[in-house]
Short mmCIF file of C-alpha atoms in Angstrom, two decimals:
data_model
loop_
_atom_site.label_atom_id
_atom_site.label_comp_id
_atom_site.label_asym_id
_atom_site.label_seq_id
_atom_site.Cartn_x
_atom_site.Cartn_y
_atom_site.Cartn_z
CA UNK L 292 9.79 11.19 -7.41
CA UNK L 293 9.65 13.08 -10.72
CA UNK L 294 7.93 16.26 -10.79
CA UNK L 295 5.49 17.04 -13.74
CA UNK L 296 4.23 20.40 -13.21
CA UNK L 297 3.59 23.47 -11.13
CA UNK L 298 0.38 25.55 -11.91
CA UNK L 299 -0.26 28.81 -10.85
CA UNK L 300 -4.04 29.46 -11.51
CA UNK L 301 -5.76 32.93 -11.55
CA UNK L 302 -9.43 31.86 -11.18
CA UNK L 303 -12.78 32.37 -9.64
CA UNK L 304 -14.16 29.74 -7.08
CA UNK L 305 -16.33 28.60 -10.24
CA UNK L 306 -13.40 27.98 -12.44
CA UNK L 307 -10.91 26.38 -10.34
CA UNK L 308 -12.46 22.97 -10.53
CA UNK L 309 -12.47 23.49 -14.39
CA UNK L 310 -8.85 24.35 -14.06
CA UNK L 311 -8.11 21.22 -12.07
CA UNK L 312 -10.37 19.06 -13.87
CA UNK L 313 -8.19 19.70 -17.19
CA UNK L 314 -5.12 18.59 -15.48
CA UNK L 315 -6.64 15.53 -14.79
CA UNK L 316 -8.06 14.98 -18.42
CA UNK L 317 -4.98 15.77 -19.81
CA UNK L 318 -2.95 13.02 -18.09
CA UNK L 319 -0.19 15.22 -17.20
CA UNK L 320 -0.91 14.84 -13.28
CA UNK L 321 -1.93 11.31 -12.23
CA UNK L 322 -1.03 12.04 -8.59
CA UNK L 323 -0.35 14.77 -6.39
CA UNK L 324 1.50 15.32 -3.24
CA UNK L 325 0.15 18.46 -1.17
CA UNK L 326 2.91 19.92 1.03
CA UNK L 327 2.60 21.76 4.40
CA UNK L 328 4.39 24.74 5.08
CA UNK L 329 7.41 23.01 6.09
CA UNK L 330 7.67 21.31 2.67
CA UNK L 331 6.90 17.83 4.16
CA UNK L 332 4.46 15.83 2.01
CA UNK L 333 0.66 15.98 3.51
CA UNK L 334 -0.84 13.06 1.46
CA UNK L 335 -0.57 11.18 -1.69
CA UNK L 336 -3.86 10.20 -3.93
CA UNK L 337 -5.54 10.27 -7.19
CA UNK L 338 -6.23 13.88 -8.36
CA UNK L 339 -9.65 13.12 -9.36
CA UNK L 340 -10.60 11.75 -5.93
CA UNK L 341 -8.57 14.77 -4.19
CA UNK L 342 -10.40 17.43 -6.25
CA UNK L 343 -13.46 18.02 -3.78
CA UNK L 344 -10.73 18.55 -1.16
CA UNK L 345 -8.37 20.66 -2.97
CA UNK L 346 -11.16 22.90 -3.91
CA UNK L 347 -12.25 23.21 -0.05
CA UNK L 348 -8.58 23.89 1.09
CA UNK L 349 -7.74 26.43 -1.69
CA UNK L 350 -11.01 28.29 -1.85
CA UNK L 351 -12.78 29.25 1.07
CA UNK L 352 -16.49 29.34 1.10
CA UNK L 353 -16.49 32.95 2.03
CA UNK L 354 -13.88 33.86 -0.43
CA UNK L 355 -14.22 37.06 -2.68
CA UNK L 356 -14.86 36.66 -6.41
CA UNK L 357 -11.24 36.06 -7.27
CA UNK L 358 -8.19 34.42 -5.52
CA UNK L 359 -4.73 33.40 -6.47
CA UNK L 360 -4.52 29.68 -6.15
CA UNK L 361 -1.09 27.89 -6.44
CA UNK L 362 -1.57 24.34 -6.98
CA UNK L 363 1.60 22.18 -6.76
CA UNK L 364 1.21 19.07 -8.88
CA UNK L 365 3.57 16.05 -8.73
CA UNK L 366 3.47 12.74 -10.24
CA UNK L 367 4.30 9.86 -8.22
CA UNK L 368 6.47 8.36 -10.81
CA UNK L 369 8.36 5.87 -8.28
CA UNK L 370 5.51 4.56 -6.46
CA UNK L 371 2.13 4.72 -8.42
CA UNK L 372 -0.83 4.16 -6.09
CA UNK L 373 -1.86 1.07 -8.32
CA UNK L 374 1.00 -0.49 -6.79
CA UNK L 375 0.56 0.02 -2.93
CA UNK L 376 -1.00 -3.11 -1.46
CA UNK L 377 -4.94 -2.80 -1.06
CA UNK L 378 -6.27 -3.25 2.50
CA UNK L 379 -9.93 -3.15 3.14
CA UNK L 380 -11.15 -2.13 6.30
CA UNK L 381 -15.01 -2.40 7.90
CA UNK L 382 -15.61 -0.68 10.92
CA UNK L 383 -16.45 2.71 12.69
CA UNK L 384 -15.86 6.12 11.19
CA UNK L 385 -16.88 9.00 13.28
CA UNK L 386 -16.32 12.72 14.16
CA UNK L 387 -14.63 13.58 17.39
CA UNK L 388 -14.89 17.13 19.47
CA UNK L 389 -11.96 17.15 21.32
CA UNK L 390 -12.05 19.41 24.65
CA UNK L 391 -8.69 19.67 26.09
CA UNK L 392 -8.76 20.71 29.96
CA UNK L 393 -6.08 21.54 32.95
CA UNK L 394 -7.90 18.74 34.87
CA UNK L 395 -10.90 16.46 34.80
CA UNK L 396 -14.10 18.14 35.94
CA UNK L 397 -15.72 17.46 39.03
CA UNK L 398 -19.64 17.20 39.17
CA UNK L 399 -21.28 20.32 38.75
CA UNK L 400 -18.21 22.07 37.98
CA UNK L 401 -17.78 24.76 35.45
CA UNK L 402 -14.37 24.95 33.80
CA UNK L 403 -12.80 26.39 30.61
CA UNK L 404 -11.27 24.47 27.62
CA UNK L 405 -7.56 24.98 27.01
CA UNK L 406 -8.24 23.95 23.45
CA UNK L 407 -11.05 22.85 21.29
CA UNK L 408 -10.86 20.95 18.03
CA UNK L 409 -13.13 18.91 15.76
CA UNK L 410 -11.42 15.82 14.07
CA UNK L 411 -12.16 12.53 12.32
CA UNK L 412 -12.31 9.53 14.36
CA UNK L 413 -13.44 6.01 14.70
CA UNK L 414 -11.29 2.99 15.10
CA UNK L 415 -11.13 1.74 11.75
CA UNK L 416 -11.06 4.91 9.82
CA UNK L 417 -8.22 5.95 12.21
CA UNK L 418 -6.25 2.83 11.42
CA UNK L 419 -6.74 2.98 7.68
CA UNK L 420 -5.58 6.46 7.73
CA UNK L 421 -2.22 5.47 9.50
CA UNK L 422 -1.70 2.78 6.93
CA UNK L 423 -2.51 5.21 4.07
CA UNK L 424 0.11 7.52 5.21
CA UNK L 425 2.61 4.77 5.49
CA UNK L 426 1.88 3.65 1.94
CA UNK L 427 -0.90 1.50 1.79
CA UNK L 428 -4.09 1.43 -0.56
CA UNK L 429 -6.60 1.50 2.19
CA UNK L 430 -10.24 1.07 1.51
CA UNK L 431 -13.03 1.84 3.94
CA UNK L 432 -16.46 -0.04 4.12
CA UNK L 433 -18.89 1.67 6.34
CA UNK L 434 -21.76 3.92 6.52
CA UNK L 435 -22.27 7.52 7.70
CA UNK L 436 -25.34 9.86 7.62
CA UNK L 437 -26.53 12.05 5.04
CA UNK L 438 -25.67 15.25 7.37
CA UNK L 439 -22.73 17.88 7.50
CA UNK L 440 -21.00 15.69 9.98
CA UNK L 441 -20.83 12.83 7.60
CA UNK L 442 -19.67 15.21 4.83
CA UNK L 443 -16.88 16.06 6.96
CA UNK L 444 -15.85 12.50 7.72
CA UNK L 445 -15.67 11.76 4.09
CA UNK L 446 -13.64 14.85 3.11
CA UNK L 447 -10.99 14.18 5.76
CA UNK L 448 -10.48 10.65 4.80
CA UNK L 449 -10.48 11.63 1.06
CA UNK L 450 -7.83 14.10 1.82
CA UNK L 451 -5.69 11.54 3.59
CA UNK L 452 -5.97 9.08 0.52
CA UNK L 453 -8.40 6.64 2.02
CA UNK L 454 -10.74 5.14 -0.57
CA UNK L 455 -14.19 5.95 -0.05
CA UNK L 456 -15.93 4.23 -2.82
CA UNK L 457 -17.69 1.67 -0.56
CA UNK L 458 -18.56 4.36 2.22
CA UNK L 459 -22.29 4.68 2.09
CA UNK L 460 -23.98 7.71 2.72
CA UNK L 461 -27.94 7.60 4.02
CA UNK L 462 -30.58 9.25 5.51
CA UNK L 463 -29.87 9.45 9.44
CA UNK L 464 -27.21 10.88 11.71
CA UNK L 465 -23.61 10.29 11.93
CA UNK L 466 -21.68 8.80 14.77
CA UNK L 467 -19.92 11.53 16.68
CA UNK L 468 -17.93 11.62 20.18
CA UNK L 469 -17.17 14.06 22.75
CA UNK L 470 -13.66 13.54 24.19
CA UNK L 471 -12.61 15.09 27.52
CA UNK L 472 -8.60 15.20 27.30
CA UNK L 473 -7.17 15.70 30.98
CA UNK L 474 -3.58 16.56 30.52
CA UNK L 475 -2.72 16.76 33.85
CA UNK L 476 -4.10 13.30 34.82
CA UNK L 477 -3.22 11.74 31.37
CA UNK L 478 -6.79 10.57 30.60
CA UNK L 479 -9.32 10.61 27.63
CA UNK L 480 -12.84 10.32 28.59
CA UNK L 481 -15.09 9.35 25.28
CA UNK L 482 -18.78 9.97 25.17
CA UNK L 483 -20.17 8.66 22.06
CA UNK L 484 -23.40 9.24 20.00
CA UNK L 485 -24.26 6.30 18.03
CA UNK L 486 -25.40 7.09 14.53
CA UNK L 487 -26.54 5.14 11.51
CA UNK L 488 -24.74 1.92 10.74
CA UNK L 489 -23.79 -0.41 8.07
CA UNK L 490 -25.90 -3.61 7.86
CA UNK L 491 -25.68 -6.79 6.15
CA UNK L 492 -28.25 -5.75 3.67
CA UNK L 493 -25.58 -3.22 2.47
CA UNK L 494 -23.24 -5.98 1.65
CA UNK L 495 -24.64 -7.23 -1.82
CA UNK L 496 -22.68 -10.03 -3.91
CA UNK L 497 -21.58 -7.49 -6.39
CA UNK L 498 -20.38 -5.23 -3.69
CA UNK L 499 -18.51 -8.08 -2.15
CA UNK L 500 -16.65 -8.92 -5.27
CA UNK L 501 -15.68 -5.23 -5.91
CA UNK L 502 -14.51 -4.60 -2.39
CA UNK L 503 -12.54 -7.43 -1.96
CA UNK L 504 -11.08 -7.39 -5.73
CA UNK L 505 -7.21 -7.28 -5.27
CA UNK L 506 -7.36 -6.95 -1.58
CA UNK L 507 -4.16 -8.02 0.27
CA UNK L 508 -5.69 -8.20 3.91
CA UNK L 509 -8.90 -7.34 5.39
CA UNK L 510 -9.38 -5.52 8.68
CA UNK L 511 -12.27 -5.21 11.19
CA UNK L 512 -12.28 -3.04 14.26
CA UNK L 513 -14.88 -5.57 16.31
CA UNK L 514 -17.96 -3.29 15.62
CA UNK L 515 -20.87 -3.84 12.87
CA UNK L 516 -20.21 -7.53 13.59
CA UNK L 517 -23.09 -9.10 11.56
CA UNK L 518 -21.78 -7.37 8.51
CA UNK L 519 -18.06 -8.22 9.50
CA UNK L 520 -18.91 -11.69 9.72
CA UNK L 521 -20.20 -11.86 6.08
CA UNK L 522 -17.20 -9.94 4.53
CA UNK L 523 -14.73 -12.26 6.55
CA UNK L 524 -16.16 -15.29 5.38
CA UNK L 525 -16.11 -14.02 1.90
CA UNK L 526 -12.67 -13.00 2.24
CA UNK L 527 -11.68 -16.41 3.83
CA UNK L 528 -13.28 -18.10 0.74
CA UNK L 529 -10.82 -16.15 -1.77
CA UNK L 530 -7.79 -16.61 0.38
CA UNK L 531 -7.55 -13.20 1.62
CA UNK L 532 -5.93 -12.91 5.22
CA UNK L 533 -8.23 -11.48 8.09
CA UNK L 534 -7.02 -9.36 10.96
CA UNK L 535 -9.40 -8.64 13.80
CA UNK L 536 -9.19 -6.23 16.56
CA UNK L 537 -10.81 -7.26 20.14
CA UNK L 538 -10.89 -3.95 22.05
CA UNK L 539 -13.66 -4.75 24.33
CA UNK L 540 -16.46 -7.76 24.58
CA UNK L 541 -19.11 -7.07 22.12
CA UNK L 542 -22.20 -8.91 20.66
CA UNK L 543 -21.46 -11.08 17.92
CA UNK L 544 -17.51 -10.95 18.44
CA UNK L 545 -17.20 -14.34 19.29
CA UNK L 546 -18.21 -15.57 15.87
CA UNK L 547 -15.91 -12.85 13.92
CA UNK L 548 -12.81 -14.12 15.67
CA UNK L 549 -13.43 -17.55 14.43
CA UNK L 550 -12.64 -16.22 10.94
CA UNK L 551 -9.24 -14.43 11.95
CA UNK L 552 -5.71 -15.29 10.87
CA UNK L 553 -4.25 -12.28 13.13
CA UNK L 554 -5.89 -10.78 16.43
CA UNK L 555 -4.96 -7.32 18.20
CA UNK L 556 -6.14 -6.95 21.42
CA UNK L 557 -6.36 -4.40 24.20
CA UNK L 558 -4.45 -5.23 27.47
CA UNK L 559 -7.77 -6.35 29.20
CA UNK L 560 -9.56 -8.07 26.51
CA UNK L 561 -7.98 -11.63 26.58
CA UNK L 562 -8.83 -12.08 30.47
CA UNK L 563 -12.39 -10.60 29.93
CA UNK L 564 -12.81 -13.11 27.06
CA UNK L 565 -11.37 -16.25 28.73
CA UNK L 566 -12.11 -15.17 32.49
CA UNK L 567 -8.43 -16.27 33.28
CA UNK L 568 -6.57 -14.16 35.94
CA UNK L 569 -3.50 -13.75 34.22
CA UNK L 570 -2.48 -12.36 31.00
CA UNK L 571 -0.34 -15.58 29.98
CA UNK L 572 -2.98 -17.73 30.77
CA UNK L 573 -5.60 -15.72 28.87
CA UNK L 574 -3.45 -15.42 25.85
CA UNK L 575 -3.05 -19.14 25.87
CA UNK L 576 -6.52 -19.70 26.27
CA UNK L 577 -7.14 -17.45 23.16
CA UNK L 578 -4.90 -19.20 21.08
CA UNK L 579 -6.44 -22.44 22.08
CA UNK L 580 -10.06 -21.38 21.49
CA UNK L 581 -8.93 -20.03 18.06
CA UNK L 582 -6.99 -22.53 16.49
CA UNK L 583 -6.97 -20.56 13.07
CA UNK L 584 -4.82 -17.68 14.38
CA UNK L 585 -1.29 -17.54 13.26
CA UNK L 586 -0.35 -14.99 15.67
CA UNK L 587 -1.99 -12.45 18.25
CA UNK L 588 -0.81 -9.35 19.72
CA UNK L 589 -1.77 -7.87 23.09
CA UNK L 590 -0.78 -4.27 23.57
CA UNK L 591 0.13 -3.08 27.20
CA UNK L 592 0.20 0.75 27.30
CA UNK L 593 3.26 2.10 28.29
CA UNK L 594 4.93 -1.24 28.68
CA UNK L 595 4.78 -2.08 25.13
CA UNK L 596 3.26 -5.08 23.38
CA UNK L 597 3.43 -8.91 23.44
CA UNK L 598 3.22 -11.25 20.34
CA UNK L 599 2.60 -15.23 20.40
CA UNK L 600 3.42 -16.67 17.06
CA UNK L 601 2.26 -20.03 16.64
CA UNK L 602 4.96 -22.65 15.46
CA UNK L 603 4.81 -26.11 14.14
CA UNK L 604 4.03 -28.08 17.25
CA UNK L 605 6.81 -30.87 16.06
CA UNK L 606 9.63 -28.33 16.66
CA UNK L 607 9.39 -27.41 20.30
CA UNK L 608 12.44 -27.88 22.43
CA UNK L 609 10.61 -27.82 26.03
CA UNK L 610 7.58 -26.94 27.80
CA UNK L 611 6.94 -23.52 29.59
CA UNK L 612 4.48 -21.85 31.38
CA UNK L 613 3.48 -18.69 29.31
CA UNK L 614 2.74 -16.52 32.14
CA UNK L 615 6.43 -17.05 33.68
CA UNK L 616 8.00 -16.27 30.30
CA UNK L 617 6.20 -13.21 29.60
CA UNK L 618 6.86 -11.93 33.14
CA UNK L 619 10.56 -12.79 32.68
CA UNK L 620 11.11 -10.91 29.25
CA UNK L 621 8.93 -7.96 30.05
CA UNK L 622 10.90 -7.58 33.28
CA UNK L 623 14.09 -7.87 31.23
CA UNK L 624 12.94 -5.44 28.60
CA UNK L 625 11.64 -2.72 31.27
CA UNK L 626 15.34 -3.01 32.49
CA UNK L 627 16.85 -2.44 29.36
CA UNK L 628 14.43 0.47 28.45
CA UNK L 629 15.06 2.11 31.66
CA UNK L 630 19.03 2.50 31.04
CA UNK L 631 17.88 4.88 28.19
CA UNK L 632 14.87 6.51 29.68
CA UNK L 633 14.14 8.74 32.52
CA UNK L 634 10.88 8.23 34.84
CA UNK L 635 8.10 6.16 33.46
CA UNK L 636 5.29 8.27 32.20
CA UNK L 637 1.70 7.72 33.45
CA UNK L 638 0.28 9.26 30.46
CA UNK L 639 1.49 7.32 27.54
CA UNK L 640 -0.32 4.66 25.73
CA UNK L 641 2.46 2.65 23.49
CA UNK L 642 4.87 5.19 24.91
CA UNK L 643 8.06 5.01 26.94
CA UNK L 644 8.99 8.22 28.38
CA UNK L 645 12.46 9.34 27.82
CA UNK L 646 14.38 12.42 26.05
CA UNK L 647 14.92 11.39 22.57
CA UNK L 648 18.13 13.07 20.85
CA UNK L 649 17.65 14.49 17.32
CA UNK L 650 20.65 12.26 16.03
CA UNK L 651 19.17 9.26 17.12
CA UNK L 652 15.50 9.96 15.99
CA UNK L 653 13.67 7.08 14.31
CA UNK L 654 10.56 9.26 13.50
CA UNK L 655 10.07 13.13 13.46
CA UNK L 656 6.56 14.45 14.26
CA UNK L 657 5.12 17.36 12.62
CA UNK L 658 5.75 19.45 15.53
CA UNK L 659 9.28 18.49 15.19
CA UNK L 660 9.33 16.00 18.17
CA UNK L 661 12.31 13.45 17.92
CA UNK L 662 10.93 9.92 18.80
CA UNK L 663 13.16 6.79 19.03
CA UNK L 664 12.26 3.26 18.62
CA UNK L 665 11.83 1.05 21.66
CA UNK L 666 13.50 -2.53 22.38
CA UNK L 667 12.27 -5.94 20.99
CA UNK L 668 13.07 -9.44 22.76
CA UNK L 669 12.22 -12.53 21.20
CA UNK L 670 12.59 -16.30 22.59
CA UNK L 671 15.22 -18.16 20.75
CA UNK L 672 13.17 -21.29 20.67
CA UNK L 673 9.56 -22.39 20.30
CA UNK L 674 7.85 -23.61 23.63
CA UNK L 675 5.09 -26.03 24.06
CA UNK L 676 3.04 -23.62 26.05
CA UNK L 677 1.34 -24.41 29.64
CA UNK L 678 -1.17 -22.79 31.97
CA UNK L 679 -0.04 -21.57 35.37
CA UNK L 680 -3.34 -22.68 37.00
CA UNK L 681 -4.63 -26.22 37.32
CA UNK L 682 -7.38 -26.15 35.14
CA UNK L 683 -7.92 -29.15 32.97
CA UNK L 684 -9.73 -28.53 29.45
CA UNK L 685 -12.96 -29.44 31.12
CA UNK L 686 -12.58 -27.14 33.91
CA UNK L 687 -11.60 -24.64 31.29
CA UNK L 688 -14.69 -25.05 29.42
CA UNK L 689 -16.75 -24.69 32.64
CA UNK L 690 -15.03 -21.65 33.68
CA UNK L 691 -15.76 -20.10 30.25
CA UNK L 692 -19.30 -21.20 30.21
CA UNK L 693 -19.98 -19.48 33.67
CA UNK L 694 -18.79 -16.10 32.24
CA UNK L 695 -21.75 -16.14 29.56
CA UNK L 696 -23.95 -13.82 31.50
CA UNK L 697 -23.48 -10.15 30.14
CA UNK L 698 -20.63 -7.89 31.58
CA UNK L 699 -21.92 -5.72 34.32
CA UNK L 700 -22.55 -2.32 32.80
CA UNK L 701 -20.76 -0.78 35.99
CA UNK L 702 -17.61 -2.34 34.57
CA UNK L 703 -15.30 0.31 33.23
CA UNK L 704 -13.89 -2.05 30.81
CA UNK L 705 -17.36 -3.08 29.31
CA UNK L 706 -19.89 -1.50 27.34
CA UNK L 707 -23.82 -1.78 27.15
CA UNK L 708 -23.56 -4.59 24.47
CA UNK L 709 -20.86 -6.49 25.85
CA UNK L 710 -21.41 -10.04 26.44
CA UNK L 711 -19.66 -13.07 27.74
CA UNK L 712 -17.99 -15.80 25.96
CA UNK L 713 -19.17 -19.46 25.76
CA UNK L 714 -15.91 -21.54 24.67
CA UNK L 715 -15.44 -24.96 23.02
CA UNK L 716 -12.98 -27.23 24.89
CA UNK L 717 -9.63 -25.93 24.75
CA UNK L 718 -7.54 -28.99 24.60
CA UNK L 719 -5.49 -27.96 21.83
CA UNK L 720 -1.43 -27.82 22.14
CA UNK L 721 -0.12 -24.40 21.47
CA UNK L 722 3.48 -24.41 20.32
CA UNK L 723 4.54 -20.77 19.94
CA UNK L 724 7.45 -18.10 19.89
CA UNK L 725 7.35 -15.09 22.12
CA UNK L 726 8.04 -11.40 21.29
CA UNK L 727 7.97 -8.61 23.64
CA UNK L 728 8.48 -4.85 22.44
CA UNK L 729 8.83 -1.72 24.52
CA UNK L 730 7.20 1.29 23.91
CA UNK L 731 8.94 3.94 22.03
CA UNK L 732 10.80 6.78 23.67
CA UNK L 733 9.28 10.22 23.48
CA UNK L 734 9.92 13.24 25.54
CA UNK L 735 7.29 13.46 28.37
CA UNK L 736 6.47 17.24 27.69
CA UNK L 737 5.62 16.27 23.93
CA UNK L 738 2.77 14.26 24.92
CA UNK L 739 -0.56 15.76 24.10
CA UNK L 740 -3.20 13.21 23.78
CA UNK L 741 -3.56 9.20 23.63
CA UNK L 742 -6.75 9.23 21.63
CA UNK L 743 -6.16 7.05 18.70
CA UNK L 744 -2.77 5.63 19.85
CA UNK L 745 -4.10 1.99 19.48
CA UNK L 746 -5.63 2.62 16.08
CA UNK L 747 -2.28 4.21 15.01
CA UNK L 748 -0.62 0.89 16.15
CA UNK L 749 -3.10 -1.37 14.27
CA UNK L 750 -2.70 0.93 11.14
CA UNK L 751 0.95 0.12 11.22
CA UNK L 752 0.35 -3.59 11.63
CA UNK L 753 -1.82 -3.50 8.74
CA UNK L 754 1.11 -1.88 6.68
CA UNK L 755 3.71 -4.39 7.74
CA UNK L 756 1.50 -7.38 7.05
CA UNK L 757 1.15 -6.11 3.43
CA UNK L 758 5.20 -5.72 3.30
CA UNK L 759 5.78 -9.08 4.97
CA UNK L 760 7.65 -7.36 7.59
CA UNK L 761 9.30 -9.46 10.14
CA UNK L 762 7.18 -9.54 13.43
CA UNK L 763 9.81 -7.81 15.60
CA UNK L 764 10.31 -5.23 13.31
CA UNK L 765 6.28 -4.82 12.98
CA UNK L 766 6.21 -4.44 16.79
CA UNK L 767 8.79 -1.50 16.79
CA UNK L 768 7.30 0.19 14.05
CA UNK L 769 3.88 0.18 15.34
CA UNK L 770 4.90 1.62 18.79
CA UNK L 771 6.61 4.20 17.20
CA UNK L 772 3.89 5.20 15.19
CA UNK L 773 1.54 5.10 18.09
CA UNK L 774 4.12 7.34 19.94
CA UNK L 775 4.12 9.78 17.30
CA UNK L 776 0.28 10.19 17.37
CA UNK L 777 0.13 11.16 20.94
CA UNK L 778 2.14 14.30 20.32
CA UNK L 779 -1.01 16.27 19.12
CA UNK L 780 -4.64 16.52 19.97
CA UNK L 781 -6.91 14.13 18.29
CA UNK L 782 -6.53 10.59 16.68
CA UNK L 783 -4.99 11.65 13.31
CA UNK L 784 -3.30 15.24 13.05
CA UNK L 785 0.27 13.54 14.48
CA UNK L 786 0.02 10.32 12.52
CA UNK L 787 3.50 10.26 10.66
CA UNK L 788 3.96 9.56 6.93
CA UNK L 789 6.81 7.18 5.41
CA UNK L 790 9.01 10.17 4.96
CA UNK L 791 8.86 10.87 8.52
CA UNK L 792 10.35 7.39 9.51
CA UNK L 793 13.74 6.10 9.21
CA UNK L 794 13.92 3.53 6.21
CA UNK L 795 15.37 0.93 8.07
CA UNK L 796 12.01 0.42 10.13
CA UNK L 797 10.16 0.42 6.79
CA UNK L 798 12.04 -1.79 4.87
CA UNK L 799 13.05 -4.85 7.32
CA UNK L 800 16.71 -4.15 8.49
CA UNK L 801 16.32 -4.36 11.88
CA UNK L 802 16.48 -8.17 12.96
CA UNK L 803 20.18 -8.16 13.59
CA UNK L 804 19.92 -5.49 16.33
CA UNK L 805 17.39 -7.26 18.51
CA UNK L 806 17.77 -9.02 22.07
CA UNK L 807 17.04 -12.63 22.06
CA UNK L 808 15.89 -14.05 25.23
CA UNK L 809 16.12 -17.65 26.40
#
């Protein structure tokens, strides 16, 4: 990386912008990297876009008339932003109020917070921030209010290099959430207050062209489905692949899923969506219902994640029950992981508890926590997958149709807007390979908060797809980034940068080290 200039500026609050604008207009500083107190790069972005954030960071609002400001400007000579792969995301951006408590409060109980912080949040915004820090040109499509919270949301995203050109500001309130983080019980409770939303009317034809221009991938977090469906169809017409996140049942999600090339789900979504009792049968039913899917990932918390990769139906070697294969491979992986870990953690999402040695660290968090990548196992052959139950395709259809009523609001896994799934006959044969990945290894005492761990995982997947990374390596990287994110309070502070991760996990040199399951 080539250092272009280091500028010491003595200026007033009003003259600082002119000083920085002069650097932009001179062309001597096309990009910047701001460093933290430890010398670690915090962000890389266009200086013009960074200007408001720089002024806000370097010059407090209540500053005296004159300040000495030192701005370190470095050009990104070896990896300019225009050469980074563009990923577009449409979904939620909000503001989180995080209260960490010793234990979750009982009814009518009063207690003190141990820590209170405010941070940017929202699935899509978090995932794009994770991808941006790894080296993606991330572009967010959403809407926030024209209020102080909306301003904070925009400023934090810009500070992380996320392109907010298509983030709309409008009259109304922004989304925000209260988070109760119970460190003792290892839980986080989210109380969300909805705000103004992005609508299909906001997606004018000219906007669609600009949004999708030069995009390598489009990502949807499962919200704002009416707008998401329009943008997904436009992406498919242009040959741009689509990744959809399915966290829980939502109105309009069925239609959006039909446009997906890739699918990432929470642990409970496949069973809720298909009404199947086991994970293997539910994942198989999902692949049958969505024949466009190339692969789907289901994250399993501290047990890791599972990926089913569709293969040529003429190349399978034998039939197999997916549920049996998953159980066998996960058990084997659990045994392998336990040999290098201590007792399992009840706190971790995408984590495998264990003391990580500094010498073997694959990622180092900003708080200097050393984290090791987990293990991966993959099937040595493609299987023609079967259900373990006795359902025929017609019976499956009837079972799916019976779940079309709304999911009860009392369900802890459902929201008020959740709906069931009306399925088409699932008589499609699925031939696929299977990959299972354990969680990463992180010291138990280093785990602060699991907020945003799933978003960090998906952000890593976005990066991996743009890099055409092997799927097994993608899963290792995603688990590592998710684990690192759990070492600080909030969804973004501990998201790692590419410089924090061992290069072989970013460049694709892991395949020879993977376990192969029969």
